[in-house]
PDB file of C-alpha atoms in Angstrom:
ATOM      1  CA  GLY A   1       0.000   0.000   0.000  1.00 46.00           C
ATOM      2  CA  TRP A   2       0.856   3.652   0.153  1.00 41.00           C
ATOM      3  CA  CYS A   3       3.729   4.542   2.475  1.00 43.00           C
ATOM      4  CA  PRO A   4       3.552   8.007   4.095  1.00 46.00           C
ATOM      5  CA  LEU A   5       7.345   8.030   4.520  1.00 45.00           C
ATOM      6  CA  SER A   6       7.752   8.167   0.761  1.00 42.00           C
ATOM      7  CA  PRO A   7       6.576  11.595  -0.467  1.00 49.00           C
ATOM      8  CA  ALA A   8       7.395  10.750  -4.074  1.00 45.00           C
ATOM      9  CA  GLY A   9       4.350   9.089  -5.568  1.00 48.00           C
ATOM     10  CA  ALA A  10       4.577   7.026  -8.724  1.00 54.00           C
ATOM     11  CA  GLN A  11       3.258   9.928 -10.812  1.00 68.00           C
ATOM     12  CA  SER A  12       5.626  12.614  -9.511  1.00 91.00           C
ATOM     13  CA  THR A  13       8.640  14.035 -11.316  1.00 93.00           C
ATOM     14  CA  GLN A  14      11.970  13.301  -9.642  1.00 93.00           C
ATOM     15  CA  LEU A  15      15.389  14.891 -10.052  1.00 93.00           C
ATOM     16  CA  LEU A  16      18.151  12.318  -9.538  1.00 94.00           C
ATOM     17  CA  VAL A  17      21.646  13.360  -8.458  1.00 94.00           C
ATOM     18  CA  GLU A  18      24.813  11.465  -9.410  1.00 96.00           C
ATOM     19  CA  PRO A  19      27.027  10.976  -7.452  1.00 94.00           C
ATOM     20  CA  PRO A  20      24.259  10.440  -4.855  1.00 93.00           C
ATOM     21  CA  TRP A  21      25.467  12.790  -2.106  1.00 92.00           C
ATOM     22  CA  ARG A  22      23.973  15.936  -0.566  1.00 90.00           C
ATOM     23  CA  PRO A  23      24.818  18.711  -0.649  1.00 92.00           C
ATOM     24  CA  ALA A  24      25.830  18.361  -4.276  1.00 94.00           C
ATOM     25  CA  VAL A  25      29.002  20.259  -5.202  1.00 95.00           C
ATOM     26  CA  LEU A  26      30.195  21.421  -8.609  1.00 93.00           C
ATOM     27  CA  TRP A  27      33.602  19.802  -8.298  1.00 90.00           C
ATOM     28  CA  ASP A  28      31.973  16.346  -8.115  1.00 91.00           C
ATOM     29  CA  ARG A  29      30.930  16.625 -11.781  1.00 93.00           C
ATOM     30  CA  VAL A  30      27.276  16.321 -10.793  1.00 95.00           C
ATOM     31  CA  THR A  31      24.822  14.837 -13.294  1.00 96.00           C
ATOM     32  CA  LEU A  32      21.135  15.689 -12.900  1.00 95.00           C
ATOM     33  CA  THR A  33      18.566  13.342 -14.437  1.00 95.00           C
ATOM     34  CA  CYS A  34      14.864  14.151 -14.716  1.00 94.00           C
ATOM     35  CA  GLN A  35      12.495  11.221 -14.303  1.00 93.00           C
ATOM     36  CA  GLY A  36       8.770  11.454 -14.905  1.00 88.00           C
ATOM     37  CA  SER A  37       5.980  10.617 -17.287  1.00 84.00           C
ATOM     38  CA  GLY A  38       6.231  11.437 -20.969  1.00 78.00           C
ATOM     39  CA  THR A  39       9.317  11.590 -23.146  1.00 79.00           C
ATOM     40  CA  ALA A  40      12.697  13.161 -22.449  1.00 79.00           C
ATOM     41  CA  SER A  41      12.029  15.707 -25.192  1.00 84.00           C
ATOM     42  CA  ALA A  42       9.145  17.066 -23.100  1.00 86.00           C
ATOM     43  CA  THR A  43      11.463  17.986 -20.188  1.00 91.00           C
ATOM     44  CA  THR A  44      11.607  21.624 -19.103  1.00 92.00           C
ATOM     45  CA  TRP A  45      14.471  22.727 -16.835  1.00 94.00           C
ATOM     46  CA  TYR A  46      14.582  25.599 -14.359  1.00 95.00           C
ATOM     47  CA  LYS A  47      17.604  27.161 -12.681  1.00 96.00           C
ATOM     48  CA  ASP A  48      17.044  29.478  -9.719  1.00 97.00           C
ATOM     49  CA  GLY A  49      13.340  29.645 -10.601  1.00 93.00           C
ATOM     50  CA  ARG A  50      13.820  30.677 -14.224  1.00 94.00           C
ATOM     51  CA  ARG A  51      13.325  28.580 -17.331  1.00 93.00           C
ATOM     52  CA  TRP A  52      16.708  27.373 -18.440  1.00 87.00           C
ATOM     53  CA  GLY A  53      18.158  26.295 -21.772  1.00 78.00           C
ATOM     54  CA  GLN A  54      18.403  22.538 -21.476  1.00 70.00           C
ATOM     55  CA  GLU A  55      15.103  21.839 -23.223  1.00 71.00           C
ATOM     56  CA  GLY A  56      14.538  18.365 -24.588  1.00 76.00           C
ATOM     57  CA  ARG A  57      17.255  16.689 -22.522  1.00 86.00           C
ATOM     58  CA  ASP A  58      16.550  14.408 -19.576  1.00 89.00           C
ATOM     59  CA  HIS A  59      20.056  14.747 -18.082  1.00 90.00           C
ATOM     60  CA  PHE A  60      23.152  16.933 -18.132  1.00 92.00           C
ATOM     61  CA  ILE A  61      26.356  17.686 -16.194  1.00 93.00           C
ATOM     62  CA  VAL A  62      26.035  20.769 -14.002  1.00 95.00           C
ATOM     63  CA  THR A  63      28.548  23.535 -14.747  1.00 94.00           C
ATOM     64  CA  GLU A  64      27.075  26.375 -12.648  1.00 95.00           C
ATOM     65  CA  ARG A  65      26.018  26.512  -9.041  1.00 95.00           C
ATOM     66  CA  GLY A  66      22.320  27.072  -8.433  1.00 97.00           C
ATOM     67  CA  THR A  67      19.006  25.481  -7.547  1.00 97.00           C
ATOM     68  CA  TYR A  68      17.627  23.222 -10.262  1.00 96.00           C
ATOM     69  CA  THR A  69      14.194  21.746 -10.917  1.00 96.00           C
ATOM     70  CA  CYS A  70      12.716  19.957 -13.890  1.00 94.00           C
ATOM     71  CA  GLU A  71       9.181  19.560 -15.184  1.00 93.00           C
ATOM     72  CA  ARG A  72       7.444  16.873 -17.164  1.00 90.00           C
ATOM     73  CA  PRO A  73       3.896  17.166 -18.509  1.00 87.00           C
ATOM     74  CA  GLY A  74       1.638  14.800 -16.621  1.00 85.00           C
ATOM     75  CA  SER A  75       3.825  14.471 -13.531  1.00 89.00           C
ATOM     76  CA  GLY A  76       4.655  18.092 -12.755  1.00 91.00           C
ATOM     77  CA  LEU A  77       7.603  19.856 -11.183  1.00 94.00           C
ATOM     78  CA  SER A  78      10.361  18.012  -9.340  1.00 95.00           C
ATOM     79  CA  PRO A  79      11.610  18.866  -5.860  1.00 93.00           C
ATOM     80  CA  PRO A  80      14.578  21.271  -6.096  1.00 95.00           C
ATOM     81  CA  VAL A  81      18.227  20.227  -6.018  1.00 94.00           C
ATOM     82  CA  THR A  82      20.858  22.772  -5.002  1.00 94.00           C
ATOM     83  CA  VAL A  83      24.392  22.484  -6.375  1.00 96.00           C
ATOM     84  CA  SER A  84      26.987  24.608  -4.559  1.00 94.00           C
ATOM     85  CA  ASP A  85      30.640  25.435  -5.099  1.00 93.00           C
ATOM     86  CA  GLU A  86      31.574  25.378  -1.411  1.00 90.00           C
ATOM     87  CA  ARG A  87      35.166  24.314  -0.806  1.00 89.00           C
ATOM     88  CA  LEU A  88      34.379  22.397   2.415  1.00 92.00           C
ATOM     89  CA  VAL A  89      31.239  20.289   2.756  1.00 92.00           C
ATOM     90  CA  LEU A  90      29.891  17.583   5.031  1.00 93.00           C
ATOM     91  CA  GLN A  91      27.924  15.233   2.793  1.00 92.00           C
ATOM     92  CA  VAL A  92      25.269  12.612   3.532  1.00 90.00           C
ATOM     93  CA  PRO A  93      23.818  10.009   1.151  1.00 89.00           C
ATOM     94  CA  ALA A  94      21.101  11.480  -1.086  1.00 82.00           C
ATOM     95  CA  ARG A  95      18.317   9.195   0.108  1.00 79.00           C
ATOM     96  CA  ALA A  96      15.624   9.185   2.754  1.00 78.00           C
ATOM     97  CA  LEU A  97      17.089   8.656   6.207  1.00 81.00           C
ATOM     98  CA  LEU A  98      15.193   7.364   9.224  1.00 88.00           C
ATOM     99  CA  GLU A  99      16.037   7.588  12.902  1.00 91.00           C
ATOM    100  CA  GLY A 100      18.289   4.690  13.841  1.00 90.00           C
ATOM    101  CA  ASP A 101      19.830   4.310  10.383  1.00 89.00           C
ATOM    102  CA  THR A 102      23.599   3.951  10.141  1.00 91.00           C
ATOM    103  CA  VAL A 103      24.905   6.770   7.962  1.00 89.00           C
ATOM    104  CA  THR A 104      28.248   7.384   6.288  1.00 90.00           C
ATOM    105  CA  LEU A 105      29.265  11.058   6.326  1.00 92.00           C
ATOM    106  CA  ARG A 106      31.879  12.493   3.979  1.00 90.00           C
ATOM    107  CA  CYS A 107      33.919  15.564   4.847  1.00 92.00           C
ATOM    108  CA  ARG A 108      35.135  16.953   1.522  1.00 83.00           C
ATOM    109  CA  ARG A 109      37.566  19.753   0.780  1.00 83.00           C
TER     110      ARG A 109
END
């Protein structure tokens, strides 16, 4: 059945981050992939709230810091992903974490 701990329903648009660590940093060569209903050519990208010129692509390597979202007709707008250029970050795995989970942290500089 439906699990309330999983806010992403089957029909929602998701923005996948590779490598799967948060916060995402430019110097990791971050790839963003938009997943949702419809075809890749129907993807609309937004950077910092403004429509952004990656139309018709479902993934790309990030070259500028900012907050990214993508949209697919039929499944809507994805949650935002922020990519920073901080020189020192403490990263956690980019997945849902529950109390009691064992977590690997990465201190990156």
